[in-house]
PDB file of C-alpha atoms in Angstrom:
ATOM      1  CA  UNK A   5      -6.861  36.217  94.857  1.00  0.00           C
ATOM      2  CA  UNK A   6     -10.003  34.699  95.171  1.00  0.00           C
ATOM      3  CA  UNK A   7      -9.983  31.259  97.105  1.00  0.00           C
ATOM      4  CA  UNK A   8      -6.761  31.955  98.703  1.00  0.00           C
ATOM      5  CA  UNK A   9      -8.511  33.928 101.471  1.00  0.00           C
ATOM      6  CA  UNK A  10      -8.242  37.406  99.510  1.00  0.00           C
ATOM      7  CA  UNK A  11      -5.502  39.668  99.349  1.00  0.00           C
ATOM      8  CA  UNK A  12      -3.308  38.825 101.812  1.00  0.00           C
ATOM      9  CA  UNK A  13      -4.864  35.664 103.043  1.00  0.00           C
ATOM     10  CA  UNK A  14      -6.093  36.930 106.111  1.00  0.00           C
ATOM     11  CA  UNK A  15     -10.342  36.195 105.011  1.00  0.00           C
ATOM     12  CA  UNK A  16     -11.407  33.017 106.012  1.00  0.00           C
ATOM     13  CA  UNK A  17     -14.828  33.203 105.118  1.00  0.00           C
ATOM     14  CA  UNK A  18     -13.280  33.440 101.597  1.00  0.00           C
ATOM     15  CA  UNK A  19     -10.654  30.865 101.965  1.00  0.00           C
ATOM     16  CA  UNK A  20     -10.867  27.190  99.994  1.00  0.00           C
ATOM     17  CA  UNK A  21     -11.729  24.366 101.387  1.00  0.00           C
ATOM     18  CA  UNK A  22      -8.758  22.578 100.004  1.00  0.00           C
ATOM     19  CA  UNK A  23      -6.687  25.527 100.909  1.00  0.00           C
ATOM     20  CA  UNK A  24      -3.624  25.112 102.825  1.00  0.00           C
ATOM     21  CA  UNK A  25      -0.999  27.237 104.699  1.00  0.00           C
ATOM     22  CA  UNK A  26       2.347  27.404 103.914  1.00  0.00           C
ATOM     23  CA  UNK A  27       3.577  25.415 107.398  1.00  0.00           C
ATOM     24  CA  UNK A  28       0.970  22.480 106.235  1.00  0.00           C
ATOM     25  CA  UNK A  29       3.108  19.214 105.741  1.00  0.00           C
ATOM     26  CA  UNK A  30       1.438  16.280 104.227  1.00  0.00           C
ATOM     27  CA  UNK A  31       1.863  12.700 105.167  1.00  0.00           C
ATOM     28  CA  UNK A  32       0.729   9.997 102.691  1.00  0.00           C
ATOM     29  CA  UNK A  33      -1.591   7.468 104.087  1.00  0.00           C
ATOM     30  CA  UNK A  34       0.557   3.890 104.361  1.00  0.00           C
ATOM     31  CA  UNK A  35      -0.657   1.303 101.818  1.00  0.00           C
ATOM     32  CA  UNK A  36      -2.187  -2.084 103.489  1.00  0.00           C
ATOM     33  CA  UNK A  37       0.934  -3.876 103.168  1.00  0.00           C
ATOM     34  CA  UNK A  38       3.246  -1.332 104.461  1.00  0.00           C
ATOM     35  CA  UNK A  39       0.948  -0.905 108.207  1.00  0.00           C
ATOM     36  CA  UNK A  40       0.772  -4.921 108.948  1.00  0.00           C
ATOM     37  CA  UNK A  41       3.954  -7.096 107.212  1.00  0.00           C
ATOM     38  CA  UNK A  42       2.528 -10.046 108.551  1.00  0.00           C
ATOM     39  CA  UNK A  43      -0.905  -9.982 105.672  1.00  0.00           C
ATOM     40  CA  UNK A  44      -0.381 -12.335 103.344  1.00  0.00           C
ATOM     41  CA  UNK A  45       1.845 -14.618 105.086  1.00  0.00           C
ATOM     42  CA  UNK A  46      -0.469 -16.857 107.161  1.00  0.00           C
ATOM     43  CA  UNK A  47      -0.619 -13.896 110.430  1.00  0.00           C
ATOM     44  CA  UNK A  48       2.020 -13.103 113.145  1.00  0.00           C
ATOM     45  CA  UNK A  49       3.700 -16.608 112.982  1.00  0.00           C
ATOM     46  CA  UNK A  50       3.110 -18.035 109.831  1.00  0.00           C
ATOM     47  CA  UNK A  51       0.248 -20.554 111.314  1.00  0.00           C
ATOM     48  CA  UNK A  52      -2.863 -19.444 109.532  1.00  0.00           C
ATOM     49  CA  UNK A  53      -2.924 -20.952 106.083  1.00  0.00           C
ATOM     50  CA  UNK A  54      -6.203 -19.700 105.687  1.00  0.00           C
ATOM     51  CA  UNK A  55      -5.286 -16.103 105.182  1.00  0.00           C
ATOM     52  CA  UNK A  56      -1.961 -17.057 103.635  1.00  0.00           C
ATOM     53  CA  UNK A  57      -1.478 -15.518 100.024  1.00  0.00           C
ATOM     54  CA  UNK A  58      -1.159 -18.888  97.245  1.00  0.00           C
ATOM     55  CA  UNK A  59       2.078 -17.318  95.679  1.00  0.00           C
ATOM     56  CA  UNK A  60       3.510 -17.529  99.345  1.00  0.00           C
ATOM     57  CA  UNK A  61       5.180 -20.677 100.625  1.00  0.00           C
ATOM     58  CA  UNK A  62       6.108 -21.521 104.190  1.00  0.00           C
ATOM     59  CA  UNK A  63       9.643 -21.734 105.808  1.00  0.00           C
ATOM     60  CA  UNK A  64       9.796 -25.447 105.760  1.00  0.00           C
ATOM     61  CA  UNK A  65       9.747 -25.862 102.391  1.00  0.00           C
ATOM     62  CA  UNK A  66      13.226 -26.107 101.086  1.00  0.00           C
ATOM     63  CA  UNK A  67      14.126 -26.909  97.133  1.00  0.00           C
ATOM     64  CA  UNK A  68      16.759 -28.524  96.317  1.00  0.00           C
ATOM     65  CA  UNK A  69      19.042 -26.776  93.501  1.00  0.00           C
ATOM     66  CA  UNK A  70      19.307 -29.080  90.739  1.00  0.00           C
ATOM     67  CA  UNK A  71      22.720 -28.453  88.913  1.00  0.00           C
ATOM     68  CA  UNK A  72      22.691 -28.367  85.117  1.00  0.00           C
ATOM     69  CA  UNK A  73      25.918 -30.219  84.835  1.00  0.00           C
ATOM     70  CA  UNK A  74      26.028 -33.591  83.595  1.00  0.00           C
ATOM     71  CA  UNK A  75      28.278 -36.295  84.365  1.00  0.00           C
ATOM     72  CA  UNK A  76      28.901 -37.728  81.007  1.00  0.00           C
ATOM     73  CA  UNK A  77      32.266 -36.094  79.255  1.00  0.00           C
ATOM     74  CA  UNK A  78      32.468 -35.179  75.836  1.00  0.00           C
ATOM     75  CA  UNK A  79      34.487 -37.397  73.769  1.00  0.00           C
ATOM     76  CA  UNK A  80      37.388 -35.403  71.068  1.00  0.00           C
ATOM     77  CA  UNK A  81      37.197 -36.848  68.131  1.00  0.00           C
ATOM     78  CA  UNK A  82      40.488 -37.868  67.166  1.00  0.00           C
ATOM     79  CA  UNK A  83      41.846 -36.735  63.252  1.00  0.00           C
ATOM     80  CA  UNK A  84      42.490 -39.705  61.137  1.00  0.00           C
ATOM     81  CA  UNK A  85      45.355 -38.009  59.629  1.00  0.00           C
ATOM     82  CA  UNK A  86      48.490 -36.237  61.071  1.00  0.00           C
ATOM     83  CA  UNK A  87      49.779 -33.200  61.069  1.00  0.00           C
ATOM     84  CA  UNK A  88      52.607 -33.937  59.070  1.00  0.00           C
ATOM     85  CA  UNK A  89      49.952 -35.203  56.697  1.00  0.00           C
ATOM     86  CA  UNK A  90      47.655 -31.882  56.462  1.00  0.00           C
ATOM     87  CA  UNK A  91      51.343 -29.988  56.332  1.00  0.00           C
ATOM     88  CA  UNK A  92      51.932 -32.322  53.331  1.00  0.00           C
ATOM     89  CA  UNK A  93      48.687 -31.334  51.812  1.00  0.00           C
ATOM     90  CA  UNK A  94      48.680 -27.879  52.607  1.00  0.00           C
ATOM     91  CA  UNK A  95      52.082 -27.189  50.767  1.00  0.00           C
ATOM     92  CA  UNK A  96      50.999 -29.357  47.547  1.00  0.00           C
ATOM     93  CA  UNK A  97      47.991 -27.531  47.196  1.00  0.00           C
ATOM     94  CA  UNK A  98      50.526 -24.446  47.519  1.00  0.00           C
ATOM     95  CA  UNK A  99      52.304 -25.303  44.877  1.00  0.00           C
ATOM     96  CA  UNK A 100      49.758 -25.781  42.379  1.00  0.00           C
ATOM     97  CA  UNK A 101      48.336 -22.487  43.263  1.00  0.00           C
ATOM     98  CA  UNK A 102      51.750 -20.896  42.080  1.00  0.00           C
ATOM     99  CA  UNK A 103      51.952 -23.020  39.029  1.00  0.00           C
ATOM    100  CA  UNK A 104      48.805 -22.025  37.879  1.00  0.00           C
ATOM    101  CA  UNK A 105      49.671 -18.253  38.192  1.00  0.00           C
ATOM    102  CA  UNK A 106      52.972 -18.687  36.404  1.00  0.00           C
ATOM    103  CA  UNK A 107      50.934 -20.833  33.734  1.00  0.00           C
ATOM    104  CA  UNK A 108      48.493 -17.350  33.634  1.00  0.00           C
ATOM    105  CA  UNK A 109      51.635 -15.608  33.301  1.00  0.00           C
ATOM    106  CA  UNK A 110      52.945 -17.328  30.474  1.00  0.00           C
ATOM    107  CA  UNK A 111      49.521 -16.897  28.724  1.00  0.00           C
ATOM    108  CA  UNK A 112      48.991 -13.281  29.086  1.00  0.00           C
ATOM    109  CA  UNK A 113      52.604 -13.210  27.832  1.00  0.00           C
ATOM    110  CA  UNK A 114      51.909 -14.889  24.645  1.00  0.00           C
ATOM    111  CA  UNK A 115      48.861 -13.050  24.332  1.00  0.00           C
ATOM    112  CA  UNK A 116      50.796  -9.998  23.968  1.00  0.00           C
ATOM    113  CA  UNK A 117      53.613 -10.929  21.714  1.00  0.00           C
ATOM    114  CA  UNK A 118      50.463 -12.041  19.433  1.00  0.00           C
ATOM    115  CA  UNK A 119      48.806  -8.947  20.072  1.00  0.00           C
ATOM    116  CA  UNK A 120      51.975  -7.322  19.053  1.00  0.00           C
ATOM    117  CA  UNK A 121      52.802  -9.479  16.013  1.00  0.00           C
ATOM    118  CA  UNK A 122      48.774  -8.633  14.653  1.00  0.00           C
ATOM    119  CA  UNK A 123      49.544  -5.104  15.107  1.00  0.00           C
ATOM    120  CA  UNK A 124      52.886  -5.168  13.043  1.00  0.00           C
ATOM    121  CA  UNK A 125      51.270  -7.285  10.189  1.00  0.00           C
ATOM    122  CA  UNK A 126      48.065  -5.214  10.237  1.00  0.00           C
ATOM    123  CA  UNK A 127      51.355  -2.232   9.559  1.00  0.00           C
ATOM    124  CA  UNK A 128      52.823  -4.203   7.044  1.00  0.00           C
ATOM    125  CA  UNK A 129      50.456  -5.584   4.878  1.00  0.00           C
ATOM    126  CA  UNK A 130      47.760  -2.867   5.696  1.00  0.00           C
ATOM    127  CA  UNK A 131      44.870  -5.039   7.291  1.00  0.00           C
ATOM    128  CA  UNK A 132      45.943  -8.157   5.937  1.00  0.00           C
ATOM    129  CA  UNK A 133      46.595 -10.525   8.502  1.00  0.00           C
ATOM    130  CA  UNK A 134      47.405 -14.048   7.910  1.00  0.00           C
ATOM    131  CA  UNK A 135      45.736 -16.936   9.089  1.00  0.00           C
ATOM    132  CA  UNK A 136      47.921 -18.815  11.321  1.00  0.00           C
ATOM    133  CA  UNK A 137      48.175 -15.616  13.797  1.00  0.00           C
ATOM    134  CA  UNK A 138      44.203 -15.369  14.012  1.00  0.00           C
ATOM    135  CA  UNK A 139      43.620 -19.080  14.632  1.00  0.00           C
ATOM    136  CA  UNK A 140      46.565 -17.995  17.625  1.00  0.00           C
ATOM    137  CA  UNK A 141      44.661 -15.748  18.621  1.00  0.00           C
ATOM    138  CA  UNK A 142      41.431 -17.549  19.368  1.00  0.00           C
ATOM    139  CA  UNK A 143      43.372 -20.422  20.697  1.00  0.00           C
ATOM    140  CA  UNK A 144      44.712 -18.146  23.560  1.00  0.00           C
ATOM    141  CA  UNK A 145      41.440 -16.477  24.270  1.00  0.00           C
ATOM    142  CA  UNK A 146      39.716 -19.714  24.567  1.00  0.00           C
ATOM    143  CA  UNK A 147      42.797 -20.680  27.216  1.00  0.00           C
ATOM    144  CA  UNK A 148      42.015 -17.700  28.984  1.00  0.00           C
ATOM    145  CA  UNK A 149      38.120 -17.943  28.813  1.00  0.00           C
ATOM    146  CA  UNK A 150      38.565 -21.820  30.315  1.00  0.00           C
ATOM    147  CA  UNK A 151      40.698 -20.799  33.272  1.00  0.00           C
TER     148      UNK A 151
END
């Protein structure tokens, strides 16, 4: 207990310097610009430019708020073509869309009654296969390869 003014606090001889009691309450000092508001501001009334801070400005000065708006409208651009038009053009290009799946279709359809005609002459004439189904055969995987 040494420092604390020994066992029970009673020694003062022994007692820090920076010792305190227990019904101590500290204050913090106020900082410059808490004691006098006026600092900074040119004194009591605002007069004294001298001591006046340079970020400060007086109470005469008054900006005027610019607005960011701008008077000139923005024109809309009018389509060249009408809606009737782009409908038009919009179900055309629907169309072809669906005939070129139905032209896949027919393809891939014709690709497998070849398929299934080269696997019935392969049976037949035991890996013979004529001519005319091979050249069919490239001629739809080329079609299918192109699209």
């Amino acid at each position: 207990a040494h420092g604390f003014g020994g066992k029970f606090g009673l020694e003062k001889d022994r007692q820090d310097k920076s010792a305190v009691g227990w019904d101590y309450h500290e204050t913090v000092e106020k900082h410059v610009s808490q004691k006098d508001h006026k600092i900074g501001f040119g004194g009591k009334f605002g007069i004294q430019t001298d001591r006046m801070d340079k970020s400060a400005l007086p109470f005469e000065t008054k900006k005027v708020v610019e607005s960011n708006q701008n008077g000139v409208k923005k024109e809309i651009q009018k389509s060249s073509t009408s809606i009737s038009e782009k409908k038009k053009l919009f179900e055309k290009l629907n169309c072809n869309t669906n005939n070129f799946s139905t032209s896949i279709k027919q393809v891939v359809k014709k690709e497998t009654v070849i398929k299934k005609e080269v696997e019935e002459t392969k049976i037949e004439s035991k890996n013979e296969i004529s001519e005319e189904t091979v050249e069919k055969v490239e001629e739809v995987s080329q079609i299918i390869e192109s699209k």
